[in-house]
Amino acid sequence: MPASNYDQACLQDLLPLYYKRLFPFAQYYRWLNYGGVQKNYFQNREFSFTLKDDIYVRYQSFSTQGELEKEMQKMNPYKIDIGAIYSHRPNQHNTVKSGTFQALEKELVFDIDMTDYDDVRSCCSAADICSKCWTLMTIAIRILDRALREDFGFQHLLWVYSGRRGVHCWVCDEAARKLSVAARSAVAEYLSLVKGGEQTVKKVVLSDPIHPFIRESLTVVDHYFTQYALQDQDILGRKESVDKVLALVPEDVRKDLQQDFKNEKKPETRWKLIEDQAIRKQSTAKKGQHFEKEIMLQYCYPRLDVNVSKGVNHLLKSPFSVHPKTGRISVPMDIKELDTFDPFAVPTISLICEELDRPRTGEEDEKSEDIKDKENEKDGAERRKIRDYKKTSLGKYVKYFDRFLDGMARSWKGDLLRKSDLQKEF
Amino acid sequence: MLTADVHFLSRHVIVLPAFVEQPTLFGGLEPRRRCCYSLTGAMQFSGRRRKINANPQTELYGHALQFYGQPPLENISLSEFETFAVDRLKLLKTIENLGVSYVKLSEQYSKKLEAEFKTLSFPYRPEADDRKTQTGPSELEKRRKDHISHFILRLAYCQTEDLRRWFIQQEVDLFRYRFNNLPPKQKLEFLHRNNLQYDTINVEEKKSLLDKLVNSSYAVSGITVEDQDFYKVPFQDALDLVRTRKVYLKAGYVYIPHQDIVTIVLNDFRTRLSKALALTARSLPAVHSDERLQPLLNHLGHAYVGQDYSIQKNVGKISLEQIDSLSGKSFPLCMRQLHQSLRENHHLRHGGRMQYGLFLKGIGLSLEQALQVLEVGVHKGQSGCRQV
């Protein structure tokens, strides 16, 4: 599906249409209300808007879904960020005694940005991405998703494409929302393996014993390494890249390999030579030498910004927000289809606005869904709105979001029952 | 906030100030036990209906070890107040001394500490009960003393950072000793009772996780897994281990060998006590308003502050004769070199003279003494020496 040509100048005209007819307010509210289990959860949530001309307003809060809708349709924000749930309504924070207005809870979030990998990708740099380096995001999502679910026991993870060059993860479990700053930073540190900035050459150092988490992560990297690193990125092809890789092995090994590489040009074979050297070193050296693993991790392992995850009050781009530079919608990603996810196929705001006027193929299926809607007693406007996003490429993402919310709703039901039992309400 | 309800029931009886409720770190606030003791000891409850216990103390002091979460709420006499406090202080001092002289929890340490417990009538045997007739205070009475004396000393030791640090350190050591002495079943009971939801894993699970456990921590070997109990702890309670990835983590639980669970429990104890002391300090003025308590608490606080590093043991004036021998033993290498050079060559050049002179001043020599050192070095070898 070719994306309509997007021009940032059109944003001003497209946003009103987007917020009026396409933004999935019902699902959005359903998410942030978390089943109404905790009082004032939605009302005490901070939103921030970036308006036209880079005007930034914080501490926005709303009492109902309707209020949120009206305000967004009035302000037409270019960007929307979601913050924490506070002790009081954020839009009244000035009336509260200083010191008592505090951030209490928020989802545990992770932000993976492609620019953090600039030292290990040769195809693009800075804000650019391509299909070759997008694999890094796939690897990152697989590793982190597994760790958050299997190691930490979290269940409700929402992965969102940021709209340009990265992905975000929202961990929505109740336990995650209640984590302290120290706990969040501990989780982020547990998940960090790549350390060091521009000045550091060797960013991953492993020592014995190799923790099961690292082993699992290596299994994932292994799966993608040959295709991604040896072929797409060609890290053992050109001389500068080879030098960079060899800078990560011990000096004596480096000399041997440089010698060998004079005769061997095929990347896969070159990598085998490195692996063989590693095995040899491991059997002779007293302490484990894991440089082949370290190379794999340095080139592929996810790079997290710990500061994003640490702060309870940190504001992060909202799902279904528009990215002003690319026009793409920050859509939730279905992990089951991760390997086929194409960031360039994500709909732009211009595309979906255009689609509103065009009838899409598959309109016949939607006729039967219209009947279902009537039976559900939704009012005319909302029915129309639901039909609207279904008409567009946004539909499948909202559907996925619905399924995600259904998963969470099962736990809300249980919580509500438990709460009413405690309070003896019948 | 602390309400110091001090009323006089008789000249010798006081009501201990009601301490502020300490929220537990896990599970929120403990349910408030509203009970007041009349002089005869029968319990009266307001609010919750519960079976009236014939002996109220068995409920409070049914267990050998506690986190000191609930303050005592009874009347005691002023003399008991004083005795309890002084005895506990003696106990904590012993703990400090023993900890310095012996390895903590070694046999000698334990033997000597037990002797002290006996002398001061503090509880030390976790299985002890009052079934056997014995002379002296009953087990319950000992536990009551332990409970009350802890809270009295909190009042005395919450005021300054130094006092707090010392008090916490000794109480933690005392707790460590007692926790270690509990049989495994009682240890688990203790954890559960105090909202530390830690369970051990069974043998099959240990076997199936063997590789993962061994590979998660440098300190865990196959033998460790076989010999020790492993506890499942929610990861939020073991953040340091998670942060450094020094432990096996699965489904939100970390798997910790027994040797490390003690660390976690101790840290928890330390944190709770630290918070409690901070709260107590804030409420102290109310307590000090009682003239009977104030002198005693002050005395306790000043009687012992910890290691007295100001003891003039080896510090004293260095005499000139000592310099030669001291230079070999106690000087830093650079200064030893200079001194040696001075002696051998009977001469020290300008730079060396400056350095060495400053050093001599630094170790406490007076100007005349320093000059003498520098001169003696010169004069010792008159023949052929150069002018200074």
PDB file of N, CA and C in Angstrom, chain B residues 279-336:
ATOM      1  N   LEU B 279      11.672   8.635  62.322  1.00  0.00           N
ATOM      2  CA  LEU B 279      10.365   9.074  62.797  1.00  0.00           C
ATOM      3  C   LEU B 279      10.398   9.382  64.288  1.00  0.00           C
ATOM      4  N   THR B 280      11.074   8.513  65.028  1.00  0.00           N
ATOM      5  CA  THR B 280      11.133   8.712  66.475  1.00  0.00           C
ATOM      6  C   THR B 280      11.828  10.034  66.798  1.00  0.00           C
ATOM      7  N   ALA B 281      12.900  10.314  66.047  1.00  0.00           N
ATOM      8  CA  ALA B 281      13.651  11.548  66.331  1.00  0.00           C
ATOM      9  C   ALA B 281      12.767  12.764  66.199  1.00  0.00           C
ATOM     10  N   ARG B 282      11.872  12.711  65.190  1.00  0.00           N
ATOM     11  CA  ARG B 282      11.003  13.857  64.986  1.00  0.00           C
ATOM     12  C   ARG B 282      10.050  14.057  66.150  1.00  0.00           C
ATOM     13  N   SER B 283       9.723  12.959  66.817  1.00  0.00           N
ATOM     14  CA  SER B 283       8.736  13.062  67.894  1.00  0.00           C
ATOM     15  C   SER B 283       9.370  13.234  69.250  1.00  0.00           C
ATOM     16  N   LEU B 284      10.673  13.322  69.279  1.00  0.00           N
ATOM     17  CA  LEU B 284      11.386  13.301  70.557  1.00  0.00           C
ATOM     18  C   LEU B 284      11.040  14.441  71.513  1.00  0.00           C
ATOM     19  N   PRO B 285      10.863  15.656  71.034  1.00  0.00           N
ATOM     20  CA  PRO B 285      10.596  16.749  71.976  1.00  0.00           C
ATOM     21  C   PRO B 285       9.449  16.431  72.937  1.00  0.00           C
ATOM     22  N   ALA B 286       8.431  15.738  72.417  1.00  0.00           N
ATOM     23  CA  ALA B 286       7.301  15.413  73.284  1.00  0.00           C
ATOM     24  C   ALA B 286       7.735  14.514  74.428  1.00  0.00           C
ATOM     25  N   VAL B 287       8.641  13.593  74.120  1.00  0.00           N
ATOM     26  CA  VAL B 287       9.088  12.667  75.161  1.00  0.00           C
ATOM     27  C   VAL B 287       9.961  13.394  76.175  1.00  0.00           C
ATOM     28  N   HIS B 288      10.776  14.284  75.665  1.00  0.00           N
ATOM     29  CA  HIS B 288      11.694  14.969  76.568  1.00  0.00           C
ATOM     30  C   HIS B 288      10.987  15.872  77.557  1.00  0.00           C
ATOM     31  N   SER B 289       9.717  16.150  77.270  1.00  0.00           N
ATOM     32  CA  SER B 289       8.994  17.033  78.175  1.00  0.00           C
ATOM     33  C   SER B 289       8.748  16.357  79.521  1.00  0.00           C
ATOM     34  N   ASP B 290       8.922  15.044  79.547  1.00  0.00           N
ATOM     35  CA  ASP B 290       8.769  14.331  80.817  1.00  0.00           C
ATOM     36  C   ASP B 290      10.093  14.340  81.555  1.00  0.00           C
ATOM     37  N   GLU B 291      10.103  15.021  82.695  1.00  0.00           N
ATOM     38  CA  GLU B 291      11.404  15.196  83.377  1.00  0.00           C
ATOM     39  C   GLU B 291      11.968  13.902  83.918  1.00  0.00           C
ATOM     40  N   ARG B 292      11.118  12.907  84.076  1.00  0.00           N
ATOM     41  CA  ARG B 292      11.670  11.676  84.639  1.00  0.00           C
ATOM     42  C   ARG B 292      12.464  10.915  83.591  1.00  0.00           C
ATOM     43  N   LEU B 293      12.031  11.032  82.345  1.00  0.00           N
ATOM     44  CA  LEU B 293      12.678  10.252  81.295  1.00  0.00           C
ATOM     45  C   LEU B 293      13.925  10.945  80.766  1.00  0.00           C
ATOM     46  N   GLN B 294      13.852  12.257  80.751  1.00  0.00           N
ATOM     47  CA  GLN B 294      14.904  12.983  80.055  1.00  0.00           C
ATOM     48  C   GLN B 294      16.315  12.690  80.573  1.00  0.00           C
ATOM     49  N   PRO B 295      16.561  12.778  81.891  1.00  0.00           N
ATOM     50  CA  PRO B 295      17.942  12.530  82.340  1.00  0.00           C
ATOM     51  C   PRO B 295      18.406  11.121  81.999  1.00  0.00           C
ATOM     52  N   LEU B 296      17.509  10.162  82.139  1.00  0.00           N
ATOM     53  CA  LEU B 296      17.902   8.779  81.859  1.00  0.00           C
ATOM     54  C   LEU B 296      18.281   8.608  80.398  1.00  0.00           C
ATOM     55  N   LEU B 297      17.459   9.124  79.522  1.00  0.00           N
ATOM     56  CA  LEU B 297      17.730   8.965  78.087  1.00  0.00           C
ATOM     57  C   LEU B 297      19.028   9.661  77.707  1.00  0.00           C
ATOM     58  N   ASN B 298      19.235  10.840  78.252  1.00  0.00           N
ATOM     59  CA  ASN B 298      20.489  11.535  77.949  1.00  0.00           C
ATOM     60  C   ASN B 298      21.681  10.728  78.409  1.00  0.00           C
ATOM     61  N   HIS B 299      21.558  10.204  79.618  1.00  0.00           N
ATOM     62  CA  HIS B 299      22.673   9.424  80.169  1.00  0.00           C
ATOM     63  C   HIS B 299      22.982   8.234  79.276  1.00  0.00           C
ATOM     64  N   LEU B 300      21.924   7.568  78.844  1.00  0.00           N
ATOM     65  CA  LEU B 300      22.118   6.400  77.976  1.00  0.00           C
ATOM     66  C   LEU B 300      22.809   6.803  76.688  1.00  0.00           C
ATOM     67  N   GLY B 301      22.353   7.895  76.148  1.00  0.00           N
ATOM     68  CA  GLY B 301      22.894   8.306  74.869  1.00  0.00           C
ATOM     69  C   GLY B 301      24.347   8.686  74.950  1.00  0.00           C
ATOM     70  N   HIS B 302      24.732   9.277  76.060  1.00  0.00           N
ATOM     71  CA  HIS B 302      26.110   9.738  76.158  1.00  0.00           C
ATOM     72  C   HIS B 302      27.040   8.695  76.721  1.00  0.00           C
ATOM     73  N   ALA B 303      26.461   7.695  77.344  1.00  0.00           N
ATOM     74  CA  ALA B 303      27.333   6.705  77.961  1.00  0.00           C
ATOM     75  C   ALA B 303      28.133   5.962  76.921  1.00  0.00           C
ATOM     76  N   TYR B 304      27.569   5.793  75.785  1.00  0.00           N
ATOM     77  CA  TYR B 304      28.311   5.037  74.777  1.00  0.00           C
ATOM     78  C   TYR B 304      27.976   5.514  73.388  1.00  0.00           C
ATOM     79  N   VAL B 305      28.971   5.930  72.693  1.00  0.00           N
ATOM     80  CA  VAL B 305      28.721   6.426  71.343  1.00  0.00           C
ATOM     81  C   VAL B 305      29.355   5.512  70.315  1.00  0.00           C
ATOM     82  N   GLY B 306      30.095   4.522  70.789  1.00  0.00           N
ATOM     83  CA  GLY B 306      30.721   3.647  69.813  1.00  0.00           C
ATOM     84  C   GLY B 306      32.217   3.631  70.005  1.00  0.00           C
ATOM     85  N   GLN B 307      32.900   3.189  69.020  1.00  0.00           N
ATOM     86  CA  GLN B 307      34.353   3.100  69.098  1.00  0.00           C
ATOM     87  C   GLN B 307      34.927   4.451  69.463  1.00  0.00           C
ATOM     88  N   ASP B 308      35.777   4.426  70.457  1.00  0.00           N
ATOM     89  CA  ASP B 308      36.356   5.688  70.888  1.00  0.00           C
ATOM     90  C   ASP B 308      37.712   5.833  70.245  1.00  0.00           C
ATOM     91  N   TYR B 309      37.700   6.495  69.106  1.00  0.00           N
ATOM     92  CA  TYR B 309      38.960   6.586  68.393  1.00  0.00           C
ATOM     93  C   TYR B 309      39.875   7.637  68.971  1.00  0.00           C
ATOM     94  N   SER B 310      39.367   8.340  69.976  1.00  0.00           N
ATOM     95  CA  SER B 310      40.220   9.384  70.523  1.00  0.00           C
ATOM     96  C   SER B 310      41.120   8.848  71.626  1.00  0.00           C
ATOM     97  N   ILE B 311      41.050   7.544  71.878  1.00  0.00           N
ATOM     98  CA  ILE B 311      41.915   6.974  72.908  1.00  0.00           C
ATOM     99  C   ILE B 311      43.358   7.146  72.476  1.00  0.00           C
ATOM    100  N   GLN B 312      44.116   7.746  73.370  1.00  0.00           N
ATOM    101  CA  GLN B 312      45.504   8.027  73.018  1.00  0.00           C
ATOM    102  C   GLN B 312      46.329   6.776  73.246  1.00  0.00           C
ATOM    103  N   LYS B 313      46.266   5.868  72.302  1.00  0.00           N
ATOM    104  CA  LYS B 313      47.023   4.648  72.520  1.00  0.00           C
ATOM    105  C   LYS B 313      48.449   4.801  72.015  1.00  0.00           C
ATOM    106  N   ASN B 314      48.514   4.847  70.701  1.00  0.00           N
ATOM    107  CA  ASN B 314      49.859   4.915  70.157  1.00  0.00           C
ATOM    108  C   ASN B 314      50.243   6.304  69.718  1.00  0.00           C
ATOM    109  N   VAL B 315      49.304   7.196  69.877  1.00  0.00           N
ATOM    110  CA  VAL B 315      49.627   8.555  69.465  1.00  0.00           C
ATOM    111  C   VAL B 315      50.338   9.248  70.603  1.00  0.00           C
ATOM    112  N   GLY B 316      51.410   9.848  70.345  1.00  0.00           N
ATOM    113  CA  GLY B 316      52.133  10.583  71.379  1.00  0.00           C
ATOM    114  C   GLY B 316      53.259  11.323  70.714  1.00  0.00           C
ATOM    115  N   LYS B 317      53.952  12.026  71.482  1.00  0.00           N
ATOM    116  CA  LYS B 317      55.057  12.772  70.885  1.00  0.00           C
ATOM    117  C   LYS B 317      56.115  11.776  70.422  1.00  0.00           C
ATOM    118  N   ILE B 318      56.586  12.015  69.257  1.00  0.00           N
ATOM    119  CA  ILE B 318      57.699  11.195  68.764  1.00  0.00           C
ATOM    120  C   ILE B 318      58.978  11.841  69.248  1.00  0.00           C
ATOM    121  N   SER B 319      59.809  11.030  69.826  1.00  0.00           N
ATOM    122  CA  SER B 319      61.092  11.592  70.266  1.00  0.00           C
ATOM    123  C   SER B 319      62.119  11.361  69.167  1.00  0.00           C
ATOM    124  N   LEU B 320      63.166  12.150  69.271  1.00  0.00           N
ATOM    125  CA  LEU B 320      64.168  12.104  68.219  1.00  0.00           C
ATOM    126  C   LEU B 320      64.799  10.729  68.085  1.00  0.00           C
ATOM    127  N   GLU B 321      65.000  10.051  69.228  1.00  0.00           N
ATOM    128  CA  GLU B 321      65.664   8.745  69.144  1.00  0.00           C
ATOM    129  C   GLU B 321      64.828   7.755  68.362  1.00  0.00           C
ATOM    130  N   GLN B 322      63.510   7.973  68.383  1.00  0.00           N
ATOM    131  CA  GLN B 322      62.636   7.003  67.724  1.00  0.00           C
ATOM    132  C   GLN B 322      62.683   7.112  66.204  1.00  0.00           C
ATOM    133  N   ILE B 323      63.134   8.254  65.720  1.00  0.00           N
ATOM    134  CA  ILE B 323      63.025   8.497  64.273  1.00  0.00           C
ATOM    135  C   ILE B 323      63.680   7.395  63.465  1.00  0.00           C
ATOM    136  N   ASP B 324      64.867   7.019  63.884  1.00  0.00           N
ATOM    137  CA  ASP B 324      65.571   6.005  63.089  1.00  0.00           C
ATOM    138  C   ASP B 324      64.808   4.701  62.996  1.00  0.00           C
ATOM    139  N   SER B 325      64.328   4.249  64.170  1.00  0.00           N
ATOM    140  CA  SER B 325      63.612   2.965  64.129  1.00  0.00           C
ATOM    141  C   SER B 325      62.271   3.119  63.429  1.00  0.00           C
ATOM    142  N   LEU B 326      61.614   4.227  63.684  1.00  0.00           N
ATOM    143  CA  LEU B 326      60.306   4.446  63.049  1.00  0.00           C
ATOM    144  C   LEU B 326      60.436   4.542  61.533  1.00  0.00           C
ATOM    145  N   SER B 327      61.557   5.072  61.074  1.00  0.00           N
ATOM    146  CA  SER B 327      61.680   5.246  59.621  1.00  0.00           C
ATOM    147  C   SER B 327      61.642   3.907  58.917  1.00  0.00           C
ATOM    148  N   GLY B 328      62.143   2.883  59.602  1.00  0.00           N
ATOM    149  CA  GLY B 328      62.104   1.576  58.972  1.00  0.00           C
ATOM    150  C   GLY B 328      60.711   0.964  59.032  1.00  0.00           C
ATOM    151  N   LYS B 329      60.010   1.234  60.141  1.00  0.00           N
ATOM    152  CA  LYS B 329      58.728   0.548  60.353  1.00  0.00           C
ATOM    153  C   LYS B 329      57.527   1.299  59.797  1.00  0.00           C
ATOM    154  N   SER B 330      57.501   2.616  60.116  1.00  0.00           N
ATOM    155  CA  SER B 330      56.232   3.302  59.924  1.00  0.00           C
ATOM    156  C   SER B 330      56.225   4.400  58.866  1.00  0.00           C
ATOM    157  N   PHE B 331      57.389   4.750  58.359  1.00  0.00           N
ATOM    158  CA  PHE B 331      57.396   5.830  57.365  1.00  0.00           C
ATOM    159  C   PHE B 331      56.901   5.316  56.035  1.00  0.00           C
ATOM    160  N   PRO B 332      56.280   6.166  55.252  1.00  0.00           N
ATOM    161  CA  PRO B 332      56.007   5.783  53.872  1.00  0.00           C
ATOM    162  C   PRO B 332      57.328   5.638  53.129  1.00  0.00           C
ATOM    163  N   LEU B 333      57.330   4.830  52.099  1.00  0.00           N
ATOM    164  CA  LEU B 333      58.566   4.483  51.400  1.00  0.00           C
ATOM    165  C   LEU B 333      59.352   5.704  50.938  1.00  0.00           C
ATOM    166  N   CYS B 334      58.617   6.711  50.465  1.00  0.00           N
ATOM    167  CA  CYS B 334      59.322   7.875  49.948  1.00  0.00           C
ATOM    168  C   CYS B 334      60.086   8.590  51.052  1.00  0.00           C
ATOM    169  N   MET B 335      59.490   8.640  52.201  1.00  0.00           N
ATOM    170  CA  MET B 335      60.124   9.327  53.318  1.00  0.00           C
ATOM    171  C   MET B 335      61.248   8.479  53.884  1.00  0.00           C
ATOM    172  N   ARG B 336      61.024   7.173  53.834  1.00  0.00           N
ATOM    173  CA  ARG B 336      62.087   6.281  54.321  1.00  0.00           C
ATOM    174  C   ARG B 336      63.324   6.467  53.476  1.00  0.00           C
TER     175      ARG B 336
END
